[in-house]
CSV table of C-alpha atoms and ligand atoms in Angstrom, one decimal:
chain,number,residue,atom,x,y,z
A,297,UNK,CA,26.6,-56.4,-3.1
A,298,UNK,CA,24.6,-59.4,-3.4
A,299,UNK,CA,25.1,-60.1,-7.3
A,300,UNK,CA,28.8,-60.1,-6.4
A,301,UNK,CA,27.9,-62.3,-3.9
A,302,UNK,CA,26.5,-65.0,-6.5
A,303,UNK,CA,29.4,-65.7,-8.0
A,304,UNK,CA,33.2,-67.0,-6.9
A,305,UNK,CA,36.1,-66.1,-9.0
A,306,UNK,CA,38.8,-68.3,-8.9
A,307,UNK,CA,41.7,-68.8,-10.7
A,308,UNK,CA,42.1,-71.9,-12.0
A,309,UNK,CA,44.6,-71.2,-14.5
A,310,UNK,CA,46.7,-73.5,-16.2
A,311,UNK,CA,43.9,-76.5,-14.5
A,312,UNK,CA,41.7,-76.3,-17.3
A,313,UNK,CA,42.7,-75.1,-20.3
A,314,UNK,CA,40.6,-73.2,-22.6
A,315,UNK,CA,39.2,-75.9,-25.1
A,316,UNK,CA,38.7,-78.1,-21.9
A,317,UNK,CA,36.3,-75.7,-21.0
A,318,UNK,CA,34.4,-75.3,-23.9
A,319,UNK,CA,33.6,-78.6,-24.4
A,320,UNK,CA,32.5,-79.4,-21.0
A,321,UNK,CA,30.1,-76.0,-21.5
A,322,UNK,CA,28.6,-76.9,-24.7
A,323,UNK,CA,27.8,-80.5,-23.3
A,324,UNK,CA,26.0,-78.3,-20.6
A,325,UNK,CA,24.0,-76.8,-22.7
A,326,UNK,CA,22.7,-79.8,-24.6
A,327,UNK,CA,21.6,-81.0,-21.5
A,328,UNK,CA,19.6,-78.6,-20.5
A,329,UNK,CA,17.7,-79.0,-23.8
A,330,UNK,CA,19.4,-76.0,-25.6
A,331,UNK,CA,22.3,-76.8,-27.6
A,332,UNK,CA,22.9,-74.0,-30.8
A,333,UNK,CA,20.1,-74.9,-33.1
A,334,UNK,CA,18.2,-76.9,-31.0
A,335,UNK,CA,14.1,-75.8,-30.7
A,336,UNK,CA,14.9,-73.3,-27.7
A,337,UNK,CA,13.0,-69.4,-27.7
A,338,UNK,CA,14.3,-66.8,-25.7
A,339,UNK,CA,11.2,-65.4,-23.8
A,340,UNK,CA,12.4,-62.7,-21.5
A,341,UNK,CA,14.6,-61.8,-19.0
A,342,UNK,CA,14.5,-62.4,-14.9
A,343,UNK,CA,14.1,-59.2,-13.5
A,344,UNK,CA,17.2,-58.8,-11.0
A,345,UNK,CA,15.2,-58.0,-7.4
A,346,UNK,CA,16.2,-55.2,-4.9
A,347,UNK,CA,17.6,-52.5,-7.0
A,348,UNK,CA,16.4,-48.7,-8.1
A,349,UNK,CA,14.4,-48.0,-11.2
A,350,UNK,CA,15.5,-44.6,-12.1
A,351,UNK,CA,16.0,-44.7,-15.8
A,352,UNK,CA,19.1,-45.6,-17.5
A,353,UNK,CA,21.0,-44.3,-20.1
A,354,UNK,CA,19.5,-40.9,-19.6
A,355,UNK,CA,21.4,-38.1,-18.1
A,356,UNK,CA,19.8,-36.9,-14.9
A,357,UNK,CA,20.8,-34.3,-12.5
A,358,UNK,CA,23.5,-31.5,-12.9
A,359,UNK,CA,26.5,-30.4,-11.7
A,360,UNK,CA,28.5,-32.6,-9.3
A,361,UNK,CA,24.3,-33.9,-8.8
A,362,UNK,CA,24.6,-35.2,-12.7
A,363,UNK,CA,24.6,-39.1,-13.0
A,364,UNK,CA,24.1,-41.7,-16.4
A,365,UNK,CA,24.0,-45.4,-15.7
A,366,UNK,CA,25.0,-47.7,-18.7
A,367,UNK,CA,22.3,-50.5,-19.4
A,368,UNK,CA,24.8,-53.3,-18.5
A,369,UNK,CA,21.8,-55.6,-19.6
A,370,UNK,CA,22.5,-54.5,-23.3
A,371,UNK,CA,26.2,-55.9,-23.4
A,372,UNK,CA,27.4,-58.4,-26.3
A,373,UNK,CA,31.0,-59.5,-26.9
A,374,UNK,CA,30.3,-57.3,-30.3
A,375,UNK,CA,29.5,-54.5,-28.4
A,376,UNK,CA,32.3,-54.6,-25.2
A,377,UNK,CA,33.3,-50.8,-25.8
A,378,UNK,CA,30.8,-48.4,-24.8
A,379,UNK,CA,29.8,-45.7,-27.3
A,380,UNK,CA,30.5,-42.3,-26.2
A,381,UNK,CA,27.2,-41.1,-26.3
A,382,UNK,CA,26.1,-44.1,-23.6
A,383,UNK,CA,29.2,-44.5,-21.5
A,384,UNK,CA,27.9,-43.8,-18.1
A,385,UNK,CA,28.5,-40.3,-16.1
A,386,UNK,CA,29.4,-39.3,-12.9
A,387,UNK,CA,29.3,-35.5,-12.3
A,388,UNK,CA,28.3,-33.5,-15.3
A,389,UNK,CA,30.6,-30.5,-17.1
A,390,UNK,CA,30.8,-27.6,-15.1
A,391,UNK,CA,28.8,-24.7,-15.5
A,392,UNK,CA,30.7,-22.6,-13.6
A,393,UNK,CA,32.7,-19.6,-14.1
A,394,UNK,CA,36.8,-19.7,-14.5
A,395,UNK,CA,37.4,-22.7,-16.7
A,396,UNK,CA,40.9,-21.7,-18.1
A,397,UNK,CA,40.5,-19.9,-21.7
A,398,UNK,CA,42.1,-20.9,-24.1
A,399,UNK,CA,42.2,-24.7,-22.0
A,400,UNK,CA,45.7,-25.5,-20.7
A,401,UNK,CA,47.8,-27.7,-18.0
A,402,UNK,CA,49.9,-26.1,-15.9
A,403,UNK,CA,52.5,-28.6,-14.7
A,404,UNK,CA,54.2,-26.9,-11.4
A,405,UNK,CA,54.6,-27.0,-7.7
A,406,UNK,CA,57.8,-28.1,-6.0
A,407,UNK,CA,59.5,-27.5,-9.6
A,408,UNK,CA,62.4,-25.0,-10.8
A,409,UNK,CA,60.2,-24.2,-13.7
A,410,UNK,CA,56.1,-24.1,-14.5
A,411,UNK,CA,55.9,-25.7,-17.7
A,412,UNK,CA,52.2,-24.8,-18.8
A,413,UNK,CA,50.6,-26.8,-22.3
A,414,UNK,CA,48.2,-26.0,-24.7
A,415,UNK,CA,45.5,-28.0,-25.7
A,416,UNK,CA,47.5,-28.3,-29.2
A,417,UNK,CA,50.2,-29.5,-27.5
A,418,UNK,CA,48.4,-32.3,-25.7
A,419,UNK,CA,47.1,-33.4,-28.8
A,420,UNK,CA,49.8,-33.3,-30.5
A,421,UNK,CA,51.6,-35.6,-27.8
A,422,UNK,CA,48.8,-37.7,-27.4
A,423,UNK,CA,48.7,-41.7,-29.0
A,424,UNK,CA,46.7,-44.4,-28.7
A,425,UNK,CA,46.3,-45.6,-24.8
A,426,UNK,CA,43.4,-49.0,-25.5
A,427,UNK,CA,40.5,-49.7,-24.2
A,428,UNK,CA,40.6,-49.3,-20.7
A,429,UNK,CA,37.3,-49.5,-18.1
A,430,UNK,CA,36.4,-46.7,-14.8
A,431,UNK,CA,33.9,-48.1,-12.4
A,432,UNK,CA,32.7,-45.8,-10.2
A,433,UNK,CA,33.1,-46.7,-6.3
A,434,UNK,CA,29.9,-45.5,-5.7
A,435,UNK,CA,28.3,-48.3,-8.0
A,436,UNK,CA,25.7,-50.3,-6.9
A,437,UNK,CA,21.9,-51.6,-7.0
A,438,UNK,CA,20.4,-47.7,-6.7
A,439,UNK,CA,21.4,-47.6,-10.7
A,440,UNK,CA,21.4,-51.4,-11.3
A,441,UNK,CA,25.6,-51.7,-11.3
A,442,UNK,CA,25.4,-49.0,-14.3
A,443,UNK,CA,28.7,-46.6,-13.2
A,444,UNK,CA,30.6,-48.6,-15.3
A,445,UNK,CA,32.5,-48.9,-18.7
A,446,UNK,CA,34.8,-49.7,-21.2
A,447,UNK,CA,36.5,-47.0,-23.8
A,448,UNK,CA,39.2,-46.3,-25.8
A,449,UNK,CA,41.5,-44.2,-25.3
A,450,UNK,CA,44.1,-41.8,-27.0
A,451,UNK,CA,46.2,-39.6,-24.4
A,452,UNK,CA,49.6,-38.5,-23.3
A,453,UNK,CA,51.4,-40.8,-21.0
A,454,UNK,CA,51.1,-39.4,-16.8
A,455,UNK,CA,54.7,-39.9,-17.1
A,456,UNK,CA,56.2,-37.6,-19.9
A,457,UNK,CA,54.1,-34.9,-18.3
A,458,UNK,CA,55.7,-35.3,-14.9
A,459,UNK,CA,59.0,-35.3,-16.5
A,460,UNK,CA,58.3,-32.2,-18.5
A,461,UNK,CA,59.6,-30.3,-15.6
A,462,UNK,CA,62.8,-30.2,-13.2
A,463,UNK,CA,61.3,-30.6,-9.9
A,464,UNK,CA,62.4,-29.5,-6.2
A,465,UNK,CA,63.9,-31.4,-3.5
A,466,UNK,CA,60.7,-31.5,-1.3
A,467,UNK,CA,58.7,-32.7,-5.3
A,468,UNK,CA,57.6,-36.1,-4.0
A,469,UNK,CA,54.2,-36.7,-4.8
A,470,UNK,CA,52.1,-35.4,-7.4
A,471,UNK,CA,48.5,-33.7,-7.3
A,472,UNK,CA,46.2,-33.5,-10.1
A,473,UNK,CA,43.1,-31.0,-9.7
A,474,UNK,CA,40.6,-30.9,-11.9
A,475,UNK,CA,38.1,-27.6,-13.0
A,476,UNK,CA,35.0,-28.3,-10.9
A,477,UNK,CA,33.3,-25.3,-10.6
A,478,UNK,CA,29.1,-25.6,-10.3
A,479,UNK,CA,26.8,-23.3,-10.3
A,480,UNK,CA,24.9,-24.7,-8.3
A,481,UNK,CA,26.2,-27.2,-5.3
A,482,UNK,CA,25.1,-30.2,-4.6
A,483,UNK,CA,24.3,-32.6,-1.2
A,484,UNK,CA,27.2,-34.8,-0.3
A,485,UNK,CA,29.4,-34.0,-3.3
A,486,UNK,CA,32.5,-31.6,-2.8
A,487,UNK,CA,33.3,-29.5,-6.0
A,488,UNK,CA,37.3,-29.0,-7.0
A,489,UNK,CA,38.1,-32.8,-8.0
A,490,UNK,CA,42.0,-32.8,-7.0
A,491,UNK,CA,43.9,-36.8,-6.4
A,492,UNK,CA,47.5,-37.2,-4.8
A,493,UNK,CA,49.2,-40.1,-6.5
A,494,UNK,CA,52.7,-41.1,-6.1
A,495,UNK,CA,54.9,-41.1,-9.4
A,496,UNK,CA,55.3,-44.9,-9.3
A,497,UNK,CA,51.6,-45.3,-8.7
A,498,UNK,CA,50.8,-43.3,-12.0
A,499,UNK,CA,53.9,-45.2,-13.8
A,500,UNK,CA,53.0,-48.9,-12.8
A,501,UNK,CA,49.3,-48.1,-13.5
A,502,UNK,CA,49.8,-46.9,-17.0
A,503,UNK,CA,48.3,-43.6,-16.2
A,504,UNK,CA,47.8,-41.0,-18.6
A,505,UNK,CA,46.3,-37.6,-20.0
A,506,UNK,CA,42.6,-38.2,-22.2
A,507,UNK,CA,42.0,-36.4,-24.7
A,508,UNK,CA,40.1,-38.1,-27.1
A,509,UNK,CA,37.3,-41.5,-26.4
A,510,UNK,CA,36.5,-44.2,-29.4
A,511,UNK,CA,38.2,-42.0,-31.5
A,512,UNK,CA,36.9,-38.4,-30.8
A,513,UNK,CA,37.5,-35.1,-28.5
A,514,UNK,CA,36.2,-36.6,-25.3
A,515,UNK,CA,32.4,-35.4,-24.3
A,516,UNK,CA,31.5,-32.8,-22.3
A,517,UNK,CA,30.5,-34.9,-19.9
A,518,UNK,CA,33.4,-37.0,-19.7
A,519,UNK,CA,36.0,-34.6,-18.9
A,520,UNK,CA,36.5,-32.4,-21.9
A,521,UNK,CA,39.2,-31.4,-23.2
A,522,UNK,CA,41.6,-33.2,-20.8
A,523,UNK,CA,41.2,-35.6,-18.5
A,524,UNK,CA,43.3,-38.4,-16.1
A,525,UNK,CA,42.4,-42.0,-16.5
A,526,UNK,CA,44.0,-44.2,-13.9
A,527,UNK,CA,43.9,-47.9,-15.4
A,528,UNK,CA,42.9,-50.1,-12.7
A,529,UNK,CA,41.9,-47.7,-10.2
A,530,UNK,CA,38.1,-46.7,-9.0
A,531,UNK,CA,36.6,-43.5,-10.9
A,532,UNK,CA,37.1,-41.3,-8.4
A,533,UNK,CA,41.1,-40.7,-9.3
A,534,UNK,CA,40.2,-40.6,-12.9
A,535,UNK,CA,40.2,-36.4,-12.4
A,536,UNK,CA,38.6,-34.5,-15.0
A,537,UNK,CA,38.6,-31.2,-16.6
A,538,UNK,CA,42.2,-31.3,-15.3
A,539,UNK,CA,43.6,-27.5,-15.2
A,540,UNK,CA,46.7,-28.4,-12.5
A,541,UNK,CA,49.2,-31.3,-12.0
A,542,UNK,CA,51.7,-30.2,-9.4
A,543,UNK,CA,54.3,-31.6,-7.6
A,544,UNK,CA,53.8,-31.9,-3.7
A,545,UNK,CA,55.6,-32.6,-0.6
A,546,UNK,CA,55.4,-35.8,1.5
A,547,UNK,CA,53.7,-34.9,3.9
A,548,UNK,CA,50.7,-33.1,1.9
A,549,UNK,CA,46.9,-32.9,3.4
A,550,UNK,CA,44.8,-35.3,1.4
A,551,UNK,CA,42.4,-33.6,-0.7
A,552,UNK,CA,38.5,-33.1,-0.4
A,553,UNK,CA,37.8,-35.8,-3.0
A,554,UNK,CA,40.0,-38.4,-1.2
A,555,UNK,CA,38.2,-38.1,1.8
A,556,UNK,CA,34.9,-38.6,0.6
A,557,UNK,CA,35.7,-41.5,-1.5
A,558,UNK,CA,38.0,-43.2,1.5
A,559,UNK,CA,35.5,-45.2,2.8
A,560,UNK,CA,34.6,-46.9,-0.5
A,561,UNK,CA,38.9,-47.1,-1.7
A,562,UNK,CA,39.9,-49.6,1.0
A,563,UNK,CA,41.0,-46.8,3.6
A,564,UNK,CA,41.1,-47.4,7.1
A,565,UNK,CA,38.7,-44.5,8.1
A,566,UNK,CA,39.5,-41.3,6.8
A,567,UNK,CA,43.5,-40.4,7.1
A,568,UNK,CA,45.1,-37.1,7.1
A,569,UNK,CA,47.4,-37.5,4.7
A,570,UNK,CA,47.9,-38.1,1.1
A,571,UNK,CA,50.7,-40.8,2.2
A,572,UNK,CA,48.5,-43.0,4.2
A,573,UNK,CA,46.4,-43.6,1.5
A,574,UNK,CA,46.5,-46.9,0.1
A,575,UNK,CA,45.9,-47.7,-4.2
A,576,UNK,CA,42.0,-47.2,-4.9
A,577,UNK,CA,42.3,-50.2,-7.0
A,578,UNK,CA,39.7,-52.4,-8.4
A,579,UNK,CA,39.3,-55.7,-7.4
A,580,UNK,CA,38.5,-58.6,-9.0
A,581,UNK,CA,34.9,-59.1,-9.5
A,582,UNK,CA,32.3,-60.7,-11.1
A,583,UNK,CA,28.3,-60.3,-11.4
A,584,UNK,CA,25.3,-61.4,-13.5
A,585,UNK,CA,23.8,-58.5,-16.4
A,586,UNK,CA,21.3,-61.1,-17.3
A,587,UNK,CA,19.2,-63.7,-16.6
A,588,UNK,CA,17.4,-65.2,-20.2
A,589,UNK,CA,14.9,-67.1,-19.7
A,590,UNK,CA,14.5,-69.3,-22.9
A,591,UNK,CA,11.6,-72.2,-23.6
A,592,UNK,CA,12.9,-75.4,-24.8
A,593,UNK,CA,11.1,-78.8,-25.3
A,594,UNK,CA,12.0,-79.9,-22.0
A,595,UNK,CA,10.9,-77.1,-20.1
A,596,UNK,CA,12.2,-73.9,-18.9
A,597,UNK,CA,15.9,-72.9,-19.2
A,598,UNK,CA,17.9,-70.0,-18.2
A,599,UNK,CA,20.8,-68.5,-19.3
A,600,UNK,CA,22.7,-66.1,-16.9
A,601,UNK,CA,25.3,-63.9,-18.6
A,602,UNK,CA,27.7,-62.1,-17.0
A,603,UNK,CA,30.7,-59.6,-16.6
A,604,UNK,CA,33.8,-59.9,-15.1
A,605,UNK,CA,36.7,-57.3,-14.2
A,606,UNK,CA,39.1,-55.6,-12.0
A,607,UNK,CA,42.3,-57.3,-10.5
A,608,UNK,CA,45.7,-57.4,-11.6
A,609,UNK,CA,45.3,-60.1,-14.2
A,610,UNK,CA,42.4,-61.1,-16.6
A,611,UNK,CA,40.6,-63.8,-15.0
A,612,UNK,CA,41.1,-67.4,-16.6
A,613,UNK,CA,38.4,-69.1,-14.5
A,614,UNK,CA,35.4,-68.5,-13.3
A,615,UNK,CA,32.7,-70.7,-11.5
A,616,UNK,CA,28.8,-69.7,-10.3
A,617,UNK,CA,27.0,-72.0,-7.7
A,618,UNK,CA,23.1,-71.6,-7.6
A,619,UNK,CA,21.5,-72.1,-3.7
A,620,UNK,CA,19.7,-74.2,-3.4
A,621,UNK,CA,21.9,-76.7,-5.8
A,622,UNK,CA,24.8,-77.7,-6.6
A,623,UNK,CA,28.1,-76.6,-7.7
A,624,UNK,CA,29.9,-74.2,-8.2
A,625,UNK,CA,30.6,-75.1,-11.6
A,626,UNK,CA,32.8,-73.4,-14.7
A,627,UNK,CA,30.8,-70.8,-16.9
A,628,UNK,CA,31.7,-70.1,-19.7
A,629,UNK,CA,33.7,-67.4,-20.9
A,630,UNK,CA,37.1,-66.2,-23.0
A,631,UNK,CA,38.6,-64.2,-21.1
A,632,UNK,CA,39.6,-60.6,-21.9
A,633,UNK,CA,43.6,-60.2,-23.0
A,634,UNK,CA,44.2,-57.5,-20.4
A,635,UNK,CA,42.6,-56.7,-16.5
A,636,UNK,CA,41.9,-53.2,-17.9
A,637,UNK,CA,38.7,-53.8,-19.4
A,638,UNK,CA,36.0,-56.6,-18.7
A,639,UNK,CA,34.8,-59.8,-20.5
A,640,UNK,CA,32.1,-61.5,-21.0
A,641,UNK,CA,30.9,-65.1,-19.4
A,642,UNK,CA,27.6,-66.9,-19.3
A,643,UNK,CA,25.9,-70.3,-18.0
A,644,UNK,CA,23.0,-72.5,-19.2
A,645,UNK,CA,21.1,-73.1,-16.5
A,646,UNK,CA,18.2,-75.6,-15.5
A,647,UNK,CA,16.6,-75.8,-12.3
A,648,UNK,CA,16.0,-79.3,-11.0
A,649,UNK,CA,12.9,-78.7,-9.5
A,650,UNK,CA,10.2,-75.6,-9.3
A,651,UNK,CA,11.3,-73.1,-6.6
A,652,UNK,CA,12.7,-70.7,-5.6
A,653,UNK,CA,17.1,-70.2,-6.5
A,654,UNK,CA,19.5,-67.9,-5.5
B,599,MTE,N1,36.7,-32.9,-11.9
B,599,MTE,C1,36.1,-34.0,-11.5
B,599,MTE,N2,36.6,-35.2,-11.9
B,599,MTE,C2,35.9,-36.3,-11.6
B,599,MTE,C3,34.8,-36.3,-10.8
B,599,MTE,C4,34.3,-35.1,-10.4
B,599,MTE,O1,33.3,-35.0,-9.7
B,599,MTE,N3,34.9,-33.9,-10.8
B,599,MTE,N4,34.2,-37.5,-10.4
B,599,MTE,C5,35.1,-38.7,-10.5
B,599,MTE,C6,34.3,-39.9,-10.3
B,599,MTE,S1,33.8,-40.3,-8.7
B,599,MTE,C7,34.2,-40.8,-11.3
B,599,MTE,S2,33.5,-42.3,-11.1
B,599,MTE,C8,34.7,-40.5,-12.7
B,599,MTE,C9,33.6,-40.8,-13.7
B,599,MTE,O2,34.0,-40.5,-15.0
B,599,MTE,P1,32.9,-40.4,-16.1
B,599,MTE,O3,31.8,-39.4,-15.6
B,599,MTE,O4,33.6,-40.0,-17.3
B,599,MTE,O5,32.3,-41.8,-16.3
B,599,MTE,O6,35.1,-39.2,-12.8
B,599,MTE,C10,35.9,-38.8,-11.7
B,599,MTE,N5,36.5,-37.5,-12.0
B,600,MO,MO1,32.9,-42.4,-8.7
């Protein structure tokens, strides 16, 4: 939590308007010796203390055990959407036996009529969704803030799904399971991904059915061939592999997957029920990637860069304070057109005096 910590995000908006900011920043970066083309080298970056060292970008594990953490270090504003082949993963494709052959979704539960879809039908129905970002709520220092990312998506709206079928009077919420089945099992995972959602939670979120990332059949990995992504909400609702959406009653048991995630989804312990479950959603946040450390003629500089996501709105303002020191002041930073994916800010930097900064 303590990169979080560094940083306050506060919404300014409408205070400071955008070309306000910019020149204010680029003033800040002549005086700390490093305006654009000035004599300044980039030599290195700050290592970030107190997190794990397990490699990134490398899949590791198996099963439900099966983790890849994105090098947030490497991020650009070129390079804001995470190639497929990078973008991180949390629980690998199943191994196990019973996957439905050929893949389809069964749409049923409290409904007159099962309405079951091919694979060629979901992709036939499916259209471009944007770029939308999943954090895992299990992201933190043990893989350097790395269960995180940005895509885009092409899918089939949650919504025309839903009303594919004529539901029951006791239909009121709706349960999407996922195939989960591992070989082997792992410690402190629980196989048989399943979330309960309300429709209006699905509907206001801009939910929807994956079936292809940047462009192609999603990976393995990532939930192939069908998978829910949840804008706005953690990871953990993002099912994948999905075989099952049904329609539930009220008063439904919560499932396996949203009892292990409660604690880290703004539950109050660990409820019973599906309907006492509040919205996993993402909040606003912010957090250093980078610290460059460049040399200029007037000594050391730094230049923190950072990422910013999560909320209901982009974020038009943003300010880091540095302890000892002063502050906070404005980074800088355009700010991304939607909350559904992240942007990019960052903040020349010169220390006063030798020591030692938080
Ligand atoms: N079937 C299934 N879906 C799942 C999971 C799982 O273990 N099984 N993990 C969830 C969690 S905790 C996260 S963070 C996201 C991660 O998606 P990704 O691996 O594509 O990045 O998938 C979610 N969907
Ligand atoms: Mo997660």
């Amino acid at each position: 939590m303590t990169r979080r910590e560094v940083l306050e995000a506060s919404l300014l908006a409408g205070l400071l308007g955008p070309s306000l900011l910019a020149g204010r920043l680029a003033a800040g970066g002549v005086a700390a010796g490093i305006a654009p083309g000035g004599e300044a080298r980039r030599i290195g970056l700050v290592p970030f203390v107190g997190e794990g060292s397990e490699p990134l970008e490398t899949l590791l594990g198996d099963g439900l055990g099966g983790r890849r953490a994105l090098d947030l270090s490497t991020l650009t504003p070129e390079a804001l959407i995470v190639p497929s082949e990078r973008f991180f993963v949390r629980t690998r494709y199943p191994d196990g036996r019973g996957a439905p052959s050929p893949w389809r979704v069964v749409v049923g539960g409290h409904v007159r009529r099962e309405r079951v879809f091919s694979l060629e039908e979901l992709r036939a129905r499916s259209r471009p969704m944007g770029v939308h970002l999943i954090e895992c709520s299990g992201n933190g220092p043990r893989r350097r803030f790395g269960l995180i990312g940005a895509a885009e998506w092409s899918g089939v709206p949650a919504s025309s799904l839903l009303d594919s079928v004529n539901t029951r009077r006791a239909a009121s919420r709706v349960r999407v399971s996922g195939f989960d089945h591992h070989s082997r099992p792992a410690p402190g995972s629980v196989p048989r991904a399943s979330w309960i959602f309300t429709g209006d939670d699905l509907e206001r979120a801009g939910a929807f059915f994956a079936t292809a990332m940047n462009g192609l059949p999603l990976p393995l990995d990532n939930g192939h061939p069908v998978r829910l992504v949840v804008p706005g909400w953690y990871g953990c609702a993002s099912i994948k592999w999905v075989t099952d959406i049904a329609w539930v009653e009220e008063s439904v048991p919560a499932t396996a997957q949203m009892k292990e995630f409660a604690s880290r989804t703004h539950q109050e312990g660990i409820p019973e029920r599906a309907r006492d479950y509040r919205p996993a959603e993402v909040d606003t946040a912010a957090m250093p990637i980078r610290v460059e450390k460049w040399w200029t003629r007037r000594g050391a500089a730094y230049r923190v860069v950072g990422i910013v996501w999560g909320g209901k709105r982009p974020v038009r303002s943003l300010r880091i304070r540095f302890d000892p020191g002063t502050g906070p002041e404005s980074v800088e930073h355009s700010p991304a057109g939607a909350a559904s994916t992240w942007s990019l800010w960052s903040y020349w930097w010169k220390p006063p005096a030798p020591g030692r900064y938080r």
